[in-house]
XYZ file of C-alpha atoms in Angstrom:
641
model
C 184.323 120.063 -93.555
C 186.939 121.589 -91.230
C 185.938 125.092 -90.142
C 188.830 125.954 -87.801
C 192.447 124.799 -87.602
C 194.890 125.852 -84.874
C 198.449 124.728 -85.669
C 201.201 124.715 -83.010
C 200.113 128.029 -81.521
C 202.029 129.480 -78.570
C 201.309 132.568 -76.498
C 203.217 134.128 -73.602
C 202.660 137.097 -71.337
C 206.051 138.214 -70.083
C 207.803 135.150 -68.654
C 204.528 133.226 -68.327
C 203.942 130.843 -71.246
C 200.183 130.290 -71.282
C 199.830 128.203 -74.464
C 202.564 125.827 -75.665
C 202.381 124.726 -79.309
C 198.741 123.731 -79.133
C 196.896 122.151 -82.050
C 193.128 122.047 -82.501
C 190.757 121.037 -85.300
C 187.065 121.939 -85.268
C 184.616 120.613 -87.853
C 181.648 122.530 -89.182
C 178.570 122.015 -87.002
C 180.570 120.761 -84.001
C 179.811 121.884 -80.460
C 183.042 121.822 -78.481
C 183.458 122.482 -74.764
C 186.774 123.971 -73.604
C 187.793 123.292 -69.999
C 190.824 123.745 -67.754
C 191.897 125.429 -64.536
C 191.283 129.138 -63.995
C 194.081 131.172 -65.584
C 195.092 128.252 -67.771
C 194.684 130.071 -71.108
C 191.135 129.237 -72.209
C 189.992 132.840 -72.705
C 193.335 133.656 -74.360
C 192.731 130.926 -76.950
C 189.274 132.320 -77.749
C 190.686 135.818 -78.207
C 193.379 134.452 -80.529
C 190.746 132.657 -82.643
C 188.584 135.809 -82.718
C 191.562 137.830 -83.953
C 191.631 140.078 -80.898
C 195.312 139.232 -80.346
C 198.114 137.603 -82.325
C 199.892 134.354 -81.421
C 203.642 134.445 -80.702
C 204.037 131.343 -82.831
C 201.890 129.098 -85.022
C 198.917 129.724 -87.290
C 195.119 129.919 -86.972
C 193.063 129.200 -90.126
C 189.331 129.618 -90.751
C 187.276 128.350 -93.672
C 186.914 130.930 -96.442
C 184.212 133.502 -95.690
C 183.489 132.173 -92.185
C 182.168 134.795 -89.761
C 183.236 134.662 -86.105
C 181.282 136.056 -83.152
C 182.554 136.084 -79.587
C 180.939 136.592 -76.179
C 183.453 137.610 -73.512
C 182.883 137.385 -69.752
C 182.665 141.167 -69.384
C 180.354 143.186 -71.602
C 180.950 146.892 -72.235
C 177.806 148.641 -73.501
C 177.774 152.434 -73.187
C 175.430 153.555 -75.959
C 172.211 155.495 -75.329
C 170.162 152.982 -77.319
C 167.456 150.944 -75.622
C 167.680 147.178 -75.212
C 165.404 146.644 -78.220
C 167.303 149.157 -80.386
C 170.612 147.409 -79.562
C 169.150 144.178 -80.942
C 167.450 145.860 -83.907
C 170.911 146.994 -85.092
C 171.596 143.339 -85.934
C 168.826 143.461 -88.529
C 169.725 146.820 -90.060
C 170.406 145.271 -93.546
C 166.970 143.602 -93.416
C 165.298 146.805 -92.259
C 167.027 148.690 -95.084
C 165.559 146.159 -97.557
C 162.150 146.737 -96.007
C 162.511 150.503 -96.492
C 163.449 149.920 -100.152
C 160.381 147.705 -100.605
C 158.138 150.444 -99.224
C 159.825 152.978 -101.541
C 159.301 150.651 -104.533
C 155.628 150.258 -103.636
C 155.224 154.023 -103.667
C 157.140 154.301 -106.963
C 154.961 151.614 -108.584
C 151.854 153.507 -107.455
C 153.181 156.737 -108.986
C 154.162 155.044 -112.274
C 150.910 153.067 -112.671
C 150.243 154.678 -116.043
C 153.629 153.626 -117.473
C 153.390 149.849 -118.099
C 157.104 149.404 -118.910
C 158.174 151.245 -115.736
C 155.692 149.242 -113.673
C 156.999 145.951 -115.151
C 160.612 146.918 -114.476
C 159.827 148.043 -110.917
C 157.754 144.904 -110.300
C 160.685 142.645 -111.304
C 162.971 144.574 -108.973
C 160.326 144.372 -106.254
C 160.007 140.565 -106.674
C 163.816 140.048 -106.493
C 164.086 142.218 -103.390
C 161.104 140.452 -101.781
C 162.809 137.065 -102.263
C 166.005 138.368 -100.633
C 163.960 139.928 -97.839
C 162.177 136.649 -97.098
C 165.426 134.630 -97.209
C 166.961 137.044 -94.696
C 164.043 136.480 -92.288
C 162.525 139.871 -92.939
C 159.103 138.969 -91.569
C 160.389 137.054 -88.515
C 162.996 139.362 -86.979
C 160.689 141.183 -84.497
C 159.464 137.876 -83.048
C 163.048 136.549 -82.958
C 164.093 139.546 -80.858
C 161.183 139.019 -78.483
C 161.927 135.275 -78.241
C 165.604 135.808 -77.385
C 164.776 138.478 -74.769
C 162.212 136.228 -73.113
C 164.483 133.177 -73.304
C 167.381 134.988 -71.626
C 165.200 136.222 -68.791
C 164.518 139.881 -69.662
C 161.233 140.828 -68.014
C 158.479 142.171 -70.247
C 158.842 145.948 -70.520
C 162.617 145.964 -70.025
C 163.183 146.170 -73.793
C 162.625 149.938 -73.635
C 165.201 150.510 -70.866
C 168.476 152.253 -71.884
C 171.132 149.560 -72.346
C 173.764 151.556 -70.453
C 171.781 151.380 -67.166
C 171.696 147.571 -67.152
C 173.683 145.656 -64.545
C 176.886 143.860 -65.560
C 175.085 140.528 -65.795
C 172.234 142.026 -67.829
C 174.711 143.604 -70.257
C 176.359 140.212 -70.746
C 172.945 138.687 -71.456
C 172.210 141.487 -73.947
C 175.506 140.798 -75.740
C 174.623 137.096 -75.840
C 171.189 137.927 -77.296
C 172.791 140.118 -79.977
C 175.286 137.381 -80.833
C 172.615 134.680 -81.138
C 170.586 136.901 -83.461
C 173.681 137.592 -85.605
C 174.227 133.827 -86.076
C 177.961 133.758 -86.964
C 179.454 130.606 -88.518
C 181.696 130.148 -85.470
C 180.216 131.107 -82.105
C 182.802 131.636 -79.334
C 181.265 131.752 -75.851
C 183.186 132.476 -72.639
C 181.133 131.344 -69.611
C 177.730 132.127 -71.189
C 175.709 130.713 -68.247
C 177.380 132.857 -65.553
C 174.509 135.364 -65.347
C 171.620 133.071 -66.284
C 169.116 131.401 -63.995
C 168.125 127.764 -64.547
C 165.243 128.542 -66.899
C 167.374 130.793 -69.113
C 170.215 128.251 -69.090
C 167.847 125.514 -70.270
C 166.631 127.817 -73.047
C 170.236 128.495 -74.119
C 171.009 124.767 -74.147
C 168.082 124.099 -76.462
C 169.074 127.057 -78.686
C 172.689 125.891 -79.028
C 171.641 122.305 -79.755
C 169.640 123.634 -82.727
C 172.239 126.231 -83.748
C 173.124 125.880 -87.426
C 176.745 127.014 -87.001
C 179.721 125.789 -84.968
C 180.130 126.432 -81.243
C 183.251 126.632 -79.073
C 182.282 127.286 -75.461
C 184.197 127.768 -72.217
C 182.088 126.721 -69.248
C 182.339 125.402 -65.706
C 178.724 124.210 -65.948
C 179.192 120.472 -66.417
C 175.475 119.796 -66.878
C 175.457 122.415 -69.644
C 178.499 120.789 -71.315
C 176.808 117.390 -71.192
C 173.620 118.795 -72.721
C 175.253 120.829 -75.523
C 178.683 119.474 -76.484
C 179.595 116.575 -78.747
C 183.366 117.040 -78.314
C 185.688 118.458 -75.657
C 189.129 120.045 -75.343
C 191.190 120.579 -72.207
C 194.067 122.991 -71.636
C 196.382 121.670 -68.937
C 199.914 122.901 -68.176
C 199.776 124.948 -71.393
C 199.016 121.903 -73.582
C 195.730 121.094 -75.316
C 194.116 117.660 -75.596
C 191.058 116.977 -77.739
C 188.342 114.363 -77.036
C 185.136 113.063 -78.610
C 181.889 113.074 -76.632
C 180.368 115.204 -73.877
C 181.807 116.124 -70.470
C 181.088 112.798 -68.748
C 182.729 110.848 -71.543
C 185.667 113.274 -71.516
C 186.339 112.631 -67.810
C 186.455 108.872 -68.433
C 188.775 109.268 -71.426
C 191.032 111.726 -69.591
C 191.436 109.335 -66.664
C 192.210 106.456 -69.037
C 194.723 108.594 -70.974
C 196.541 109.599 -67.799
C 196.719 105.993 -66.622
C 198.054 104.925 -70.042
C 200.656 107.723 -70.076
C 201.838 106.811 -66.573
C 202.137 103.141 -67.558
C 204.035 103.959 -70.757
C 206.389 106.282 -68.836
C 207.044 103.662 -66.155
C 207.729 100.953 -68.765
C 210.160 103.242 -70.608
C 211.948 104.160 -67.374
C 212.233 100.477 -66.549
C 213.695 99.762 -70.004
C 216.158 102.686 -69.695
C 217.317 101.370 -66.319
C 217.757 97.868 -67.787
C 219.780 99.167 -70.731
C 221.984 101.304 -68.440
C 222.661 98.254 -66.250
C 223.697 96.221 -69.331
C 225.963 99.058 -70.532
C 227.597 99.286 -67.107
C 228.130 95.505 -67.049
C 229.716 95.534 -70.544
C 232.095 98.308 -69.502
C 233.092 96.351 -66.406
C 234.376 93.547 -68.676
C 236.803 96.140 -70.159
C 237.255 94.217 -73.400
C 237.248 95.709 -76.870
C 234.190 93.746 -77.949
C 232.209 94.547 -74.777
C 233.176 98.247 -74.936
C 231.919 98.446 -78.545
C 228.671 96.739 -77.496
C 228.314 99.265 -74.658
C 228.887 102.212 -77.004
C 226.386 100.804 -79.501
C 223.718 100.533 -76.801
C 224.524 104.034 -75.537
C 223.932 105.471 -79.031
C 220.580 103.688 -79.280
C 219.674 104.966 -75.821
C 220.578 108.544 -76.795
C 218.340 108.322 -79.873
C 215.383 107.044 -77.831
C 212.582 109.613 -77.662
C 212.155 110.160 -73.940
C 208.606 110.416 -72.665
C 207.860 113.294 -70.315
C 206.723 112.273 -66.861
C 202.919 112.658 -66.855
C 201.797 115.379 -64.454
C 198.340 116.745 -63.839
C 197.267 120.086 -62.451
C 197.359 120.301 -58.667
C 193.997 119.590 -57.061
C 192.524 120.697 -53.774
C 192.081 117.909 -51.211
C 189.745 118.214 -48.259
C 186.864 116.638 -46.386
C 184.139 117.814 -44.015
C 183.744 116.294 -40.569
C 181.239 117.117 -37.827
C 182.569 117.330 -34.267
C 179.257 116.061 -32.848
C 175.906 114.727 -33.989
C 172.614 116.565 -34.014
C 169.251 115.280 -32.935
C 166.827 114.029 -35.567
C 165.245 117.487 -35.985
C 167.920 119.906 -37.199
C 166.026 123.011 -38.320
C 162.356 123.970 -38.425
C 161.252 127.168 -40.188
C 157.601 128.183 -40.030
C 155.761 130.783 -42.104
C 158.769 132.890 -43.099
C 158.073 136.118 -44.945
C 160.433 138.826 -46.219
C 159.944 142.150 -47.987
C 162.379 144.774 -49.255
C 161.255 148.322 -50.075
C 157.647 147.202 -50.142
C 158.384 144.355 -52.580
C 157.563 140.886 -51.331
C 160.340 138.347 -51.926
C 158.558 135.340 -50.458
C 155.864 134.516 -47.912
C 154.659 131.540 -45.887
C 157.930 129.625 -46.415
C 158.216 126.560 -44.180
C 161.001 123.988 -44.004
C 161.801 120.963 -41.866
C 165.403 119.702 -42.024
C 166.154 116.315 -40.464
C 169.548 114.828 -39.712
C 171.334 113.742 -42.888
C 169.090 115.724 -45.257
C 170.675 117.130 -48.419
C 168.391 119.839 -49.738
C 168.987 122.068 -52.783
C 167.101 125.360 -53.171
C 166.568 126.467 -56.773
C 164.595 129.228 -58.483
C 164.980 132.302 -60.708
C 167.275 135.200 -59.837
C 165.707 137.698 -57.440
C 163.244 135.294 -55.845
C 165.024 135.491 -52.465
C 167.158 132.342 -52.200
C 170.223 134.040 -50.687
C 167.937 136.118 -48.434
C 166.391 132.870 -47.207
C 169.815 131.523 -46.207
C 170.597 134.784 -44.403
C 167.369 134.402 -42.423
C 167.980 130.720 -41.633
C 171.506 131.569 -40.437
C 170.041 134.410 -38.306
C 172.051 137.069 -40.099
C 168.799 138.708 -41.170
C 165.462 138.796 -39.309
C 162.293 137.669 -41.114
C 159.341 140.046 -41.320
C 157.179 137.194 -40.118
C 157.677 133.580 -39.065
C 160.187 131.706 -36.907
C 163.351 129.606 -37.186
C 164.184 126.936 -34.587
C 167.333 124.818 -34.389
C 167.376 121.314 -32.965
C 169.668 119.885 -30.292
C 173.467 120.129 -30.718
C 173.278 122.027 -34.029
C 176.528 123.749 -35.084
C 175.916 126.029 -38.059
C 178.427 126.542 -40.859
C 177.638 129.153 -43.513
C 179.350 129.542 -46.896
C 178.603 132.962 -48.356
C 178.497 133.436 -52.119
C 180.374 136.769 -52.200
C 182.886 136.052 -49.377
C 182.201 139.392 -47.641
C 183.117 137.827 -44.278
C 186.785 137.690 -45.353
C 188.890 140.663 -44.223
C 190.359 142.200 -47.421
C 193.332 143.712 -45.529
C 194.517 140.431 -44.027
C 196.768 137.918 -45.729
C 195.559 134.328 -46.210
C 197.544 132.917 -43.278
C 196.258 135.554 -40.827
C 192.665 135.210 -42.055
C 192.610 131.503 -41.201
C 194.887 131.580 -38.133
C 192.959 134.429 -36.476
C 189.789 132.355 -36.778
C 191.510 129.315 -35.207
C 194.188 130.748 -32.874
C 194.740 127.458 -31.036
C 196.236 125.848 -34.129
C 199.988 125.752 -34.582
C 201.368 127.775 -37.536
C 202.479 124.565 -39.229
C 199.014 123.081 -38.927
C 197.462 126.175 -40.536
C 199.996 125.989 -43.371
C 199.237 122.278 -43.869
C 195.513 123.034 -44.151
C 196.144 125.857 -46.634
C 198.359 123.534 -48.688
C 195.324 121.249 -49.120
C 193.665 124.233 -50.806
C 196.737 124.942 -53.021
C 198.150 127.833 -50.972
C 201.823 126.943 -50.488
C 205.067 128.805 -49.816
C 204.735 132.581 -50.044
C 201.181 132.211 -51.413
C 199.910 132.326 -47.815
C 201.054 135.969 -47.509
C 198.829 137.207 -50.363
C 196.277 139.825 -49.290
C 192.642 138.719 -49.479
C 191.816 141.799 -51.574
C 194.230 140.624 -54.310
C 192.689 137.156 -54.653
C 190.438 135.958 -57.455
C 186.906 134.759 -56.763
C 188.037 131.126 -56.886
C 190.919 131.755 -54.461
C 188.609 133.529 -51.996
C 186.251 130.569 -52.280
C 189.073 128.179 -51.360
C 189.985 130.281 -48.295
C 186.346 130.173 -47.147
C 186.192 126.416 -47.714
C 189.352 125.972 -45.636
C 187.749 127.859 -42.736
C 184.511 125.899 -43.133
C 186.417 122.603 -43.019
C 188.231 123.595 -39.821
C 184.984 124.595 -38.046
C 183.646 121.003 -38.237
C 179.992 122.069 -38.104
C 177.149 119.574 -38.515
C 174.741 121.827 -40.475
C 176.084 123.485 -43.619
C 174.209 126.334 -45.323
C 175.875 126.863 -48.703
C 175.155 129.782 -51.050
C 176.353 128.948 -54.586
C 179.361 126.953 -53.304
C 180.651 125.994 -56.774
C 180.770 129.573 -58.125
C 184.311 130.556 -59.202
C 185.675 127.028 -58.558
C 187.307 125.146 -61.422
C 186.080 121.723 -62.549
C 188.409 119.641 -60.397
C 187.725 121.725 -57.271
C 183.989 121.262 -57.822
C 184.460 117.505 -58.101
C 186.430 117.433 -54.830
C 183.816 119.600 -53.062
C 181.031 117.280 -54.210
C 182.951 114.226 -53.008
C 183.546 115.877 -49.614
C 179.839 116.709 -49.257
C 178.793 113.201 -50.304
C 180.904 111.770 -47.450
C 179.761 114.414 -44.933
C 177.706 112.897 -42.100
C 175.851 116.096 -41.251
C 172.996 118.022 -42.889
C 173.212 120.268 -45.969
C 171.031 123.061 -47.333
C 172.476 124.559 -50.519
C 171.357 127.306 -52.888
C 172.812 126.480 -56.304
C 172.420 126.963 -60.052
C 174.912 124.132 -60.648
C 172.722 121.259 -61.807
C 175.617 118.779 -61.888
C 176.323 119.643 -58.232
C 172.626 119.254 -57.350
C 172.503 115.873 -59.081
C 175.435 114.545 -57.038
C 174.649 116.073 -53.648
C 170.887 116.625 -53.244
C 168.188 114.115 -52.339
C 165.472 116.758 -52.075
C 164.797 119.959 -54.043
C 162.898 123.074 -53.026
C 161.816 125.232 -55.960
C 161.162 128.880 -55.075
C 159.016 130.823 -57.535
C 157.374 134.271 -57.234
C 153.999 132.556 -56.866
C 155.031 130.038 -54.188
C 157.244 127.134 -53.143
C 157.188 123.467 -54.178
C 159.171 120.506 -52.898
C 160.430 117.505 -54.884
C 162.134 114.316 -53.711
C 165.274 113.202 -55.534
C 168.027 115.009 -57.444
C 167.837 117.451 -60.358
C 167.104 114.825 -63.015
C 164.248 113.494 -60.864
C 162.953 117.061 -60.503
C 162.990 117.573 -64.292
C 161.134 114.316 -64.871
C 158.474 115.196 -62.309
C 158.063 118.666 -63.841
C 157.676 117.085 -67.270
C 155.030 114.694 -65.969
C 153.189 117.517 -64.224
C 153.115 119.568 -67.429
C 151.929 116.533 -69.381
C 149.186 115.899 -66.808
C 150.628 112.491 -65.964
C 150.959 113.081 -62.232
C 148.591 114.687 -59.763
C 149.607 116.230 -56.480
C 147.333 113.745 -54.652
C 146.844 110.110 -55.603
C 143.139 109.160 -55.610
C 142.213 106.513 -53.041
C 145.300 107.164 -50.867
C 145.544 109.145 -47.662
C 148.167 111.876 -47.249
C 150.000 109.630 -44.723
C 150.173 106.756 -47.220
C 151.493 109.106 -49.911
C 154.114 110.470 -47.502
C 155.291 106.922 -46.740
C 155.679 106.168 -50.445
C 157.630 109.385 -50.974
C 159.912 108.577 -48.015
C 160.627 105.123 -49.461
C 161.386 106.675 -52.847
C 163.761 109.131 -51.192
C 165.549 106.378 -49.230
C 166.080 104.314 -52.402
C 168.129 107.184 -53.843
C 170.529 107.428 -50.919
C 173.855 105.582 -50.799
C 174.323 102.569 -48.510
C 176.865 104.517 -46.433
C 174.423 107.397 -45.862
C 171.626 104.960 -44.966
C 173.840 103.146 -42.446
C 174.851 106.471 -40.881
C 171.213 107.533 -40.577
C 170.307 104.122 -39.129
C 173.008 104.535 -36.464
C 171.733 108.011 -35.593
C 168.148 106.709 -35.380
C 169.238 103.955 -32.944
C 171.032 106.529 -30.769
C 167.975 108.791 -30.847
C 165.707 105.876 -29.863
C 167.982 105.096 -26.913
C 167.938 108.738 -25.809
C 164.135 109.076 -26.054
C 163.611 105.769 -24.220
C 165.808 107.113 -21.417
C 163.716 110.286 -21.227
C 160.510 108.221 -21.104
C 161.888 106.120 -18.217
C 162.778 109.283 -16.298
C 159.295 110.706 -16.875
C 157.654 107.453 -15.780
C 159.724 107.494 -12.587
C 158.407 110.995 -11.869
C 154.860 109.911 -12.685
C 155.254 107.089 -10.126
C 156.075 109.592 -7.395
C 152.894 110.528 -5.414
C 154.402 113.918 -4.550
C 154.072 114.975 -8.206
C 150.281 115.016 -8.002
C 150.270 117.582 -5.212
C 150.884 120.092 -8.067
C 148.153 119.310 -10.677
C 149.591 121.711 -13.259
C 153.053 120.108 -13.082
C 151.473 116.641 -13.222
C 149.598 117.592 -16.429
C 152.799 118.988 -17.949
C 154.733 115.785 -17.202
C 151.871 113.660 -18.595
C 151.764 115.758 -21.783
C 155.530 115.490 -22.173
C 155.316 111.713 -21.663
C 152.690 111.436 -24.445
C 154.857 113.600 -26.725
C 157.900 111.417 -26.072
C 155.853 108.290 -26.773
C 154.759 109.790 -30.095
C 158.404 110.649 -30.853
C 159.415 107.067 -30.053
C 156.714 105.629 -32.339
C 157.919 107.906 -35.153
C 161.548 106.936 -34.552
C 160.726 103.198 -34.579
C 158.841 103.651 -37.860
C 161.820 105.504 -39.326
C 164.208 102.833 -37.987
C 162.169 100.091 -39.711
C 162.191 102.001 -43.018
C 165.945 102.608 -42.799
C 166.616 98.961 -41.893
C 164.668 97.764 -44.936
C 166.426 100.296 -47.161
C 169.871 99.139 -45.931
C 168.928 95.497 -46.619
C 167.682 96.354 -50.115
C 170.881 98.288 -50.901
C 173.084 95.225 -50.150
């Protein structure tokens, strides 16, 4: 059964035509993902379907009696009700039935002597009880508690006034209210924006079981894969509809574009051939040939011309490091941080080696961004130390872009950071990030979150650092920009530490995951899917932290081999080259130390002689470790061929 039909709908704002005669059909029970570039008209379409605005042209039809509920990106809750009371309003009809049942019970007790009145009241009581049960009258308190817990509201917050909640918490409250209402058509605009990973997983499971129909706008590709069974894309004001989840949609979209380009090229070739024939007939200048030319011209005029396929502009960039680091890039020991007496984390240790790609995950408020600020030395730890290795150049991508000067224009912001560049070179770089023409004179303070993110990425690319600390790098970026960023990071030869809620990003970029929780930190080898599988096995008791009969060293070797198997051949070859260079460097240091140890004058200072001997032993240990790593990398490269 078709629940929603959108027929040739158009919508403009001033001279800007956002939607151009779009058509959409949504069946009952479907879960559709809606994607497209920022500002492309996705939210406008949802508001049109919800009846919040009228189309300029076309018609939107819903099945008879269908109820629509919509979650917008910005929630506006100003009432004095508590969080729980806001959600209890959803069940007011059920609570009214419950009050009537209590009143009937009292009336039956009063009329116990009148058998006819008792019988009549009992029948009414039975009918109302059936309706009460069908409406979930006994389950609504637990449903409220389940939704609050699922969406990450801490126990005790249900009695807080709703108006004092943060913007993100208000959005989550609106989402909770909407899920409890259970409309036939659920319209969701970026529902995962203010959710941590645990709450997002809960929402995915809830939407998969949802009895109604779902139309959701999201940049979370992992979420779209988990929830959606069909997709729609708005591009250049037009809408295309596809079957399957996000991954299948990307394959179909690429195939469609290739087909459209081929069909356009074939038609252009045929038009050129026909025009050449017409011109040749006219050159003969005979009555018969002129008639033939006119006949072909008429057929050519009637031909339905295909529009040249065009896709939205995409950012294009790559990350390069101007020099290589040593094998040890960053070592953090025993980090601890508190704010206002509240402990964020303690005893956090981390060892980053060259080529590592580490993702940091965990619930909101656990201190992930604070950790990056400490590692980048923007914030001191309360306890612990951070050491950088040799030749480390640090690049930091901040989630909120506060390092950008709001009063500068885009061109000045980038050029002032790299004054040696020519103006044309700066403009060429900005063009890669879709800032062309007069766009470069826009003030930073007027830019959207995605545009500010692109400016920061442009500066990060130009710095050519070899260690990148990234705080939610995919926030505010559209789908295509995220894909390009992931590709650039996959090809990057340096080291990456990223805080992210974007599971699709983590799957493509990370080969190691650090999970921060209020009760401690755990580390997992592999990407996000590997992490989920290991968590599942831990919960099922299938995997112990230590394998009986194996030493810690043996277990570490197995884990390293597992990690290497997940890396690409290109990354392995790059790491192998770095290991060979490091071996050569350490061997040179050992030779220099041995030359000093062969000098009798050294032993006239016993303390210096001991120091040189200790350093020689340390370098020998380093060399043994490097040779072991080189052997592992060599085997991994051979196995990847």
